[in-house]
XYZ file of C-alpha atoms in Angstrom:
519
model
C 58.959 118.359 62.303
C 62.010 117.340 64.601
C 65.318 117.644 63.391
C 65.786 114.044 64.273
C 62.751 113.072 61.975
C 63.872 115.114 59.317
C 67.385 113.450 59.062
C 66.788 109.738 59.365
C 62.607 109.637 58.900
C 60.998 107.099 61.038
C 59.538 103.628 59.348
C 56.372 102.282 59.913
C 55.614 99.957 62.798
C 54.147 96.790 61.950
C 52.418 96.467 64.967
C 48.908 97.675 65.164
C 48.776 101.107 66.670
C 45.948 100.144 68.864
C 48.173 98.027 71.258
C 50.635 100.168 71.817
C 49.296 101.808 75.139
C 48.783 98.465 76.767
C 52.758 97.644 75.792
C 53.686 100.787 77.155
C 51.751 100.108 80.045
C 53.450 96.677 80.522
C 56.624 97.727 80.399
C 55.990 100.920 83.074
C 54.723 98.457 85.345
C 57.641 95.842 84.963
C 60.115 98.503 84.912
C 58.663 99.762 88.681
C 58.773 96.451 89.797
C 62.361 95.770 88.940
C 63.630 99.249 90.048
C 61.893 98.067 93.894
C 63.318 95.345 93.665
C 67.301 96.867 93.069
C 66.295 99.250 95.583
C 67.725 98.817 99.118
C 65.546 98.436 101.225
C 65.725 101.874 104.166
C 64.648 102.439 107.437
C 62.439 105.409 108.629
C 65.996 106.838 110.337
C 68.052 105.907 106.998
C 65.679 107.873 104.765
C 68.212 110.366 103.968
C 71.022 108.003 103.114
C 72.785 108.784 106.382
C 73.048 105.069 107.144
C 76.059 105.051 104.557
C 78.137 107.587 106.212
C 78.782 105.194 109.345
C 81.021 102.817 109.482
C 82.655 100.700 111.908
C 84.336 96.996 111.475
C 82.024 94.335 111.652
C 83.867 92.370 114.473
C 86.671 93.170 116.781
C 88.404 91.763 119.512
C 89.097 92.432 123.290
C 91.469 90.862 125.809
C 89.878 88.974 128.425
C 89.049 90.210 131.772
C 92.752 90.297 133.276
C 94.380 88.449 130.679
C 96.645 89.202 128.559
C 96.639 92.766 126.367
C 95.351 92.534 122.438
C 98.653 93.557 120.419
C 99.008 97.209 119.577
C 97.542 96.782 116.062
C 94.279 95.322 117.539
C 93.518 97.807 120.321
C 91.904 100.674 118.208
C 88.555 100.404 117.126
C 87.343 102.608 114.218
C 84.137 104.090 113.810
C 83.838 107.362 111.289
C 80.938 109.510 110.218
C 81.428 111.475 107.030
C 78.586 113.365 105.528
C 80.905 116.068 103.768
C 81.583 118.275 106.832
C 84.929 119.880 107.660
C 86.176 118.120 110.690
C 85.923 120.310 113.830
C 82.679 121.802 112.622
C 79.567 122.010 115.369
C 79.618 120.209 118.364
C 75.811 119.246 118.373
C 76.119 115.685 117.028
C 75.916 112.915 119.344
C 77.629 109.409 119.480
C 75.930 106.439 120.904
C 77.701 103.234 122.298
C 75.557 100.707 123.941
C 76.658 97.009 125.229
C 73.197 96.435 127.637
C 72.273 93.811 125.595
C 75.805 92.055 126.574
C 76.081 93.091 130.031
C 77.266 89.736 130.914
C 80.095 89.949 127.818
C 81.287 93.519 127.727
C 81.290 96.636 129.326
C 82.287 100.058 128.027
C 84.725 102.805 129.014
C 84.791 106.589 127.922
C 88.144 108.416 127.708
C 86.698 111.917 127.438
C 84.908 114.866 129.163
C 82.587 115.330 126.696
C 81.125 111.460 127.071
C 79.225 110.615 129.699
C 76.928 107.748 130.937
C 77.054 103.990 132.196
C 79.815 101.273 131.638
C 76.790 99.950 129.882
C 75.708 103.036 127.574
C 77.614 105.993 127.003
C 76.702 109.325 124.999
C 79.592 111.522 123.296
C 78.504 115.344 122.138
C 81.133 115.216 118.825
C 81.236 117.309 115.836
C 79.564 116.230 112.435
C 82.757 114.899 111.277
C 84.234 111.989 113.287
C 86.626 109.949 113.776
C 87.631 107.227 116.712
C 91.190 107.695 116.162
C 91.993 111.401 115.860
C 88.610 112.330 118.011
C 89.010 113.324 121.445
C 85.768 111.688 122.382
C 86.209 107.837 122.447
C 84.718 105.127 123.829
C 86.350 101.512 123.436
C 84.547 97.919 124.678
C 86.337 95.872 126.932
C 85.396 92.592 129.005
C 82.966 92.169 131.369
C 84.207 90.186 134.997
C 82.212 87.546 134.346
C 83.561 86.803 130.989
C 85.370 84.168 129.660
C 87.881 83.517 126.427
C 85.290 82.991 123.768
C 82.421 84.871 124.604
C 80.683 87.435 122.272
C 78.419 90.498 122.628
C 77.244 93.208 120.403
C 78.139 96.675 120.295
C 75.375 99.176 118.957
C 76.542 102.447 117.567
C 74.136 105.277 116.892
C 74.993 108.529 115.266
C 72.543 111.919 115.148
C 73.538 114.436 113.204
C 72.713 117.889 114.446
C 69.269 117.910 111.675
C 68.081 114.992 113.217
C 69.225 112.275 110.995
C 70.287 108.771 112.423
C 72.713 106.308 111.902
C 73.063 102.716 113.393
C 76.020 100.095 113.335
C 76.410 96.977 115.088
C 79.774 95.609 115.690
C 80.016 92.193 116.972
C 82.577 91.982 120.059
C 84.918 88.539 120.930
C 86.475 87.859 123.971
C 90.378 86.605 123.901
C 91.124 84.547 120.832
C 94.056 83.180 119.053
C 96.795 85.959 118.562
C 99.791 85.030 115.884
C 103.251 86.256 116.566
C 106.198 85.769 114.010
C 109.230 84.382 114.940
C 112.269 87.010 114.434
C 115.270 85.939 112.293
C 118.780 86.688 112.813
C 120.626 88.637 110.206
C 120.854 86.376 106.922
C 124.323 86.404 105.389
C 124.449 85.374 101.438
C 127.456 84.540 99.262
C 127.012 86.662 95.730
C 124.514 84.943 93.805
C 123.757 82.021 96.075
C 120.506 80.672 96.954
C 118.925 81.209 101.058
C 116.027 79.030 102.270
C 113.742 81.121 104.871
C 112.046 79.338 107.667
C 108.569 80.646 108.600
C 107.688 80.167 112.256
C 104.152 81.100 112.976
C 103.570 80.811 117.212
C 99.945 80.946 118.599
C 100.060 83.160 122.106
C 96.336 83.670 122.503
C 93.738 81.692 124.069
C 92.051 80.237 121.894
C 93.011 78.044 118.775
C 94.092 79.939 115.494
C 91.802 78.043 112.154
C 94.127 78.791 109.248
C 96.350 81.396 108.503
C 98.257 83.291 105.844
C 101.827 84.973 106.120
C 102.689 87.663 103.424
C 106.503 88.736 102.673
C 107.757 91.641 100.675
C 111.140 90.883 99.136
C 113.302 93.604 98.519
C 114.419 93.958 94.443
C 118.005 92.948 95.506
C 116.814 89.217 95.887
C 113.923 87.723 94.326
C 111.818 83.928 94.531
C 113.500 81.461 92.602
C 110.574 78.693 93.723
C 106.917 79.284 93.629
C 104.754 77.280 95.432
C 101.292 76.558 94.423
C 100.209 77.725 98.002
C 101.302 81.512 97.495
C 100.478 84.253 94.815
C 103.162 86.842 93.898
C 103.749 90.204 92.807
C 105.685 92.806 91.556
C 105.233 95.747 92.911
C 107.863 99.101 93.068
C 111.063 97.001 92.803
C 109.792 94.555 95.412
C 107.933 91.236 95.390
C 105.090 90.465 97.211
C 104.492 86.970 98.041
C 101.035 85.716 100.202
C 100.796 82.351 100.973
C 97.713 80.674 102.706
C 97.085 77.554 104.936
C 93.573 77.227 105.128
C 93.662 73.895 106.817
C 96.523 74.509 109.483
C 94.334 74.964 113.411
C 97.016 76.106 116.079
C 96.281 75.386 119.965
C 97.510 77.977 122.284
C 100.999 77.656 122.720
C 102.016 75.833 119.802
C 103.732 76.644 116.693
C 103.670 75.787 112.837
C 106.698 75.394 111.306
C 107.629 76.084 107.422
C 111.618 75.358 106.364
C 111.568 76.478 102.743
C 109.306 79.207 103.108
C 111.100 81.331 100.841
C 113.657 80.381 99.064
C 115.460 83.862 97.702
C 118.255 84.116 95.311
C 121.453 86.723 96.241
C 122.532 89.467 93.526
C 125.623 89.905 92.043
C 125.787 93.477 92.919
C 123.888 94.752 95.976
C 125.508 94.101 99.096
C 122.637 94.572 101.270
C 119.179 93.455 101.205
C 116.003 92.528 103.002
C 112.520 91.263 103.825
C 109.601 91.877 105.893
C 106.768 89.420 106.813
C 103.044 89.887 108.522
C 100.923 87.022 109.491
C 97.241 87.413 109.636
C 94.446 85.052 110.501
C 92.302 83.535 107.434
C 88.385 85.252 107.802
C 87.125 88.014 108.814
C 87.070 90.769 111.446
C 89.252 93.425 112.937
C 92.209 91.137 113.658
C 92.673 89.066 110.499
C 95.669 91.586 109.140
C 92.948 93.458 106.407
C 92.613 90.331 104.135
C 89.071 91.306 103.794
C 90.164 94.912 104.848
C 87.185 95.550 107.163
C 89.049 97.515 109.706
C 91.628 100.341 109.242
C 93.604 99.484 112.399
C 95.412 96.295 110.438
C 94.583 96.621 106.964
C 97.375 97.419 104.160
C 96.744 100.000 101.032
C 95.558 97.974 98.461
C 98.032 96.858 95.768
C 97.715 97.673 92.118
C 98.488 94.835 89.734
C 97.231 91.214 89.373
C 99.127 88.273 91.635
C 100.192 84.944 89.768
C 99.578 81.756 91.102
C 103.116 79.807 91.575
C 103.654 76.466 90.579
C 105.655 74.440 92.353
C 105.094 72.209 95.515
C 102.759 73.370 98.054
C 103.967 74.311 101.432
C 103.408 71.892 104.248
C 103.439 73.324 107.950
C 104.275 71.451 110.845
C 102.425 72.116 114.018
C 104.455 71.504 117.247
C 105.065 72.651 120.510
C 106.757 75.984 120.574
C 110.163 76.063 122.233
C 109.740 77.860 125.854
C 113.326 79.911 125.616
C 116.008 81.199 123.473
C 113.548 82.170 120.579
C 111.824 85.802 120.044
C 108.544 86.112 118.881
C 107.093 89.289 118.205
C 103.141 90.346 117.951
C 103.974 93.553 115.830
C 102.367 94.032 112.541
C 105.748 93.942 110.491
C 108.668 91.544 111.369
C 112.025 92.749 109.571
C 114.870 90.522 108.031
C 117.776 92.492 107.320
C 119.958 90.502 104.752
C 123.573 90.634 103.788
C 124.972 89.876 100.727
C 128.464 88.778 100.214
C 129.893 91.414 97.512
C 132.526 94.155 97.544
C 133.136 97.410 96.367
C 136.352 99.177 95.207
C 136.351 102.857 96.690
C 138.994 104.741 94.712
C 140.069 108.422 96.277
C 139.508 110.966 93.431
C 140.928 114.758 93.368
C 140.776 117.330 90.935
C 142.738 120.840 91.219
C 142.395 124.083 89.308
C 143.343 127.630 89.831
C 141.216 130.133 91.369
C 141.792 133.663 91.498
C 144.681 134.985 93.299
C 146.721 132.327 93.040
C 144.266 130.326 94.934
C 142.989 126.599 93.978
C 140.143 124.623 93.808
C 140.019 121.460 95.049
C 137.510 118.758 94.278
C 137.898 115.607 96.550
C 135.884 112.418 97.426
C 135.374 108.511 96.626
C 134.272 106.810 93.183
C 133.332 103.129 93.418
C 134.749 100.733 90.634
C 132.583 97.916 92.088
C 131.239 95.656 91.455
C 129.350 95.713 94.701
C 126.883 98.229 95.143
C 125.897 99.636 98.843
C 122.727 99.756 99.545
C 123.469 102.163 102.658
C 126.766 102.138 104.730
C 128.861 105.030 105.300
C 132.109 106.429 104.453
C 134.473 109.695 105.182
C 136.885 111.688 103.974
C 139.900 113.310 106.024
C 141.533 115.941 104.509
C 145.223 117.381 105.838
C 146.201 120.843 104.210
C 149.408 121.791 104.788
C 150.551 124.651 107.078
C 149.902 128.260 106.173
C 146.782 127.281 103.748
C 143.902 129.249 104.347
C 140.570 127.793 103.875
C 138.047 130.814 101.717
C 135.438 128.628 100.733
C 134.236 124.758 102.405
C 131.362 122.632 101.473
C 128.260 123.538 103.036
C 124.930 122.190 103.289
C 121.148 123.528 103.866
C 119.843 123.095 107.051
C 117.058 125.496 106.454
C 115.448 127.990 104.422
C 118.577 130.333 103.731
C 120.497 128.873 106.571
C 123.958 126.678 106.071
C 126.208 125.390 108.110
C 129.643 123.524 107.200
C 129.305 119.323 105.984
C 132.662 118.864 107.981
C 134.058 119.419 110.805
C 137.686 120.365 111.631
C 140.647 120.632 114.108
C 143.055 122.956 112.748
C 143.547 122.464 109.020
C 142.189 118.541 109.134
C 138.782 118.668 107.849
C 136.854 115.489 108.521
C 133.770 115.099 106.272
C 130.818 112.332 105.833
C 130.398 111.167 102.252
C 127.995 109.142 100.199
C 128.760 105.621 99.388
C 127.336 105.101 95.583
C 126.687 102.743 93.335
C 129.722 101.324 90.812
C 130.677 104.205 88.132
C 129.397 107.065 90.466
C 131.422 109.521 92.169
C 130.539 111.844 95.254
C 132.621 114.854 95.713
C 133.383 118.193 97.978
C 134.920 121.399 96.745
C 137.333 123.256 98.532
C 138.945 126.951 97.750
C 142.051 127.466 99.585
C 145.079 130.025 99.434
C 148.385 129.597 100.452
C 151.021 132.075 101.543
C 154.816 131.890 99.421
C 156.454 130.205 102.151
C 153.909 127.240 101.576
C 154.118 126.885 98.154
C 154.989 122.880 97.193
C 153.654 121.816 100.504
C 151.893 118.560 100.290
C 147.797 117.698 101.004
C 146.886 114.452 102.777
C 143.540 113.281 101.408
C 141.940 109.425 102.826
C 138.843 107.770 102.932
C 137.749 106.103 105.569
C 134.948 103.208 105.300
C 132.473 102.190 107.938
C 131.281 98.967 106.529
C 135.260 96.675 107.019
C 133.797 93.236 107.709
C 135.220 90.602 105.372
C 131.707 90.364 103.446
C 132.247 93.631 102.583
C 135.476 94.733 102.469
C 136.779 97.264 100.381
C 138.912 95.024 97.142
C 141.756 97.410 96.689
C 142.681 99.543 99.518
C 145.622 100.863 98.427
C 143.890 103.251 96.168
C 141.819 105.015 99.022
C 144.667 107.467 99.817
C 146.720 110.176 98.079
C 149.105 112.997 99.182
C 149.666 115.456 95.817
C 151.200 119.324 95.698
C 148.274 121.279 96.533
C 150.254 124.672 95.403
C 151.960 123.191 92.043
C 151.374 123.893 88.306
C 148.003 122.760 87.517
C 146.873 121.957 83.978
C 146.339 124.506 81.719
C 142.201 124.736 81.296
C 142.703 126.071 77.684
C 145.378 123.624 76.204
C 143.658 120.512 74.237
C 143.266 117.190 75.893
C 144.060 113.789 74.392
C 140.769 113.467 73.052
C 140.774 116.286 70.970
C 143.784 115.884 69.551
C 142.529 112.155 68.644
C 139.392 113.835 66.937
C 141.469 115.442 64.797
C 143.558 112.789 63.548
C 140.387 111.060 62.864
C 138.623 113.351 61.118
C 141.045 114.183 58.687
C 142.087 110.592 58.240
C 138.015 110.225 57.139
C 138.769 113.251 55.354
C 141.752 111.676 53.075
C 139.678 108.456 52.568
C 136.759 110.851 50.974
C 139.036 112.545 48.771
C 140.782 109.285 47.567
C 137.542 107.694 47.292
C 136.181 110.680 45.024
C 139.463 110.480 42.892
C 138.617 106.589 42.519
C 134.994 106.853 40.705
C 136.137 110.263 38.500
C 138.910 107.706 36.915
C 136.334 104.842 36.533
C 134.036 107.321 34.692
C 137.122 108.287 32.251
C 138.032 104.770 31.659
C 134.332 104.044 30.803
C 133.868 106.991 28.460
C 136.529 105.485 26.190
C-alpha cells in the first residue's frame, strides 16, 4: 500500500465506477483543447523558438531625403539577436535587411565590408550574437529620393543562425515627422525657502504635426514640487522627485510651441546652496522617437523606475499653443535639458588648526576649514594658503594616491608658501590636511600664516563671517601637554563626586527612617 494511503486512506467515491473512464476522457480532451488555444502559433521557421531571440522596434523614423537630420537620440535603429552564445563567437550567421517592397519610400545603406547587396536588400555575415549598436556590421534605412514627409514603408529583417534557425521581424519606417525641442532656461536664482515657478516651452522643429506630448522632470532633493497638478504623476526616487505630465489633446504644428507658465512650482531649501532639475520631452504613443514611454526602443528609453507614482490633485495644466519666437531663444533637441539653480543660503567657513609635538622637536600641523553653516554647498571650491616661517623644513606634506601605490603631493608650493585645494563640507563638518615640520633654533618663535580662499564669492553665497578665515600662530612655540587632563575630565570628576555624595546622603536618610519606624 502506498505511504500516502496508509497515512490518509482514500474516501470511497460516491460516483459509479463505470462512469470514471468517460469523465477522464472528457477532461483530457478539454485540457488538450485549452493547451491548443493557449499556446502561441508558430510557423515552420520559428519551430525552435528562435523568433523570440530577434528584437527590433515596432516603428522608426528617418530624415526626409535632403532634409533636416533627425536628432541624435533617434539615429540608431536597435536590432539584437541573442541565443545565449557569447558575443564574437562564429561568423556563419546572416542578417538580411530588405526594403524591396517599399522601394519608393526607403533605401538601405551598409556600414561594413562584411555586408553586401543593393540599396534595396543587404546581407551581412555576423556572429551568433548580434547587437547593431556595438557590432561592426550595421545597415540603416534612409529615405528614398522619391519619398516625402509622411510616407511610410516597411523594413523586413531576417536572421539565420549557423544551425539554420530563422527569425523574422518587421519595422514600420516613417519618413520625417515631428521633432520636439525644449526651450533652454537661464540659471535660476531663488531666495532661501522661497518658491520658483518654472515655465515650459515645447517647440515642434520637425516636418509634421505633433499630436500630444509628455514631459518628464527630475527634481533634485534640495527642492520639491509645492504644487501638484492632476495633469502630472509624482514619484520619489533616490532623493529626487520624478514628475511626468501628459498633454494628449495638444496639437503642435511645425514652427509652433506649447507654453505652460506654471509647469513646475518648486520650493527652495533653507540650507542647500545649489540644486538642479532636468527635463525630457516625448511624443505620446508608440515608436522609436516617443522617448521610451512604451519602452519599444533602447535608443530613447530610460531604465524603469521602481515604486508607484501618485497622481496630483491640483488644477490641471493648460498649455497655450503659439508661434515660436524666431530669434534670441535657444531650444534643445537633445534628450535632456538641464537647468541649474542657485539658492541664497550662506555658509560660514572657519579656519581651523591644531599643533602637536613630533619627534626631534618637530611639529605636527593639522590645518583646514570647518563649515558653521547654515549653508550646505553642493559643490564649489576652496583652498588653503599656508606660509611657513623662514628656516622651516617640511618633512611630511599631504599626499594623494593617483594610481596603485603611486602618490603625489596634494599642494603646490613656491618656497615655503603652500597652496592646497580643500573640499567644501556640510554644516558641522571639517576638512583638514596634515603637515610635519622641523625648525632650527633661529626660527623658534617664527609665525606661520594660514588663509582660506573661497571660490564662490557672489552675494547670494557669500561667507557669513570672513573675519575667521585667516590665522597667524607660533609654529614652534609651546604645545599643549597631551597627557594633562582637559576640562571635560575635571568636570566629570566633579559630577561623579557630587553624584556619589548624593547617594551616600540618600542611604543615610533611609537608615534613619528605618530606625524611627522600629521605635
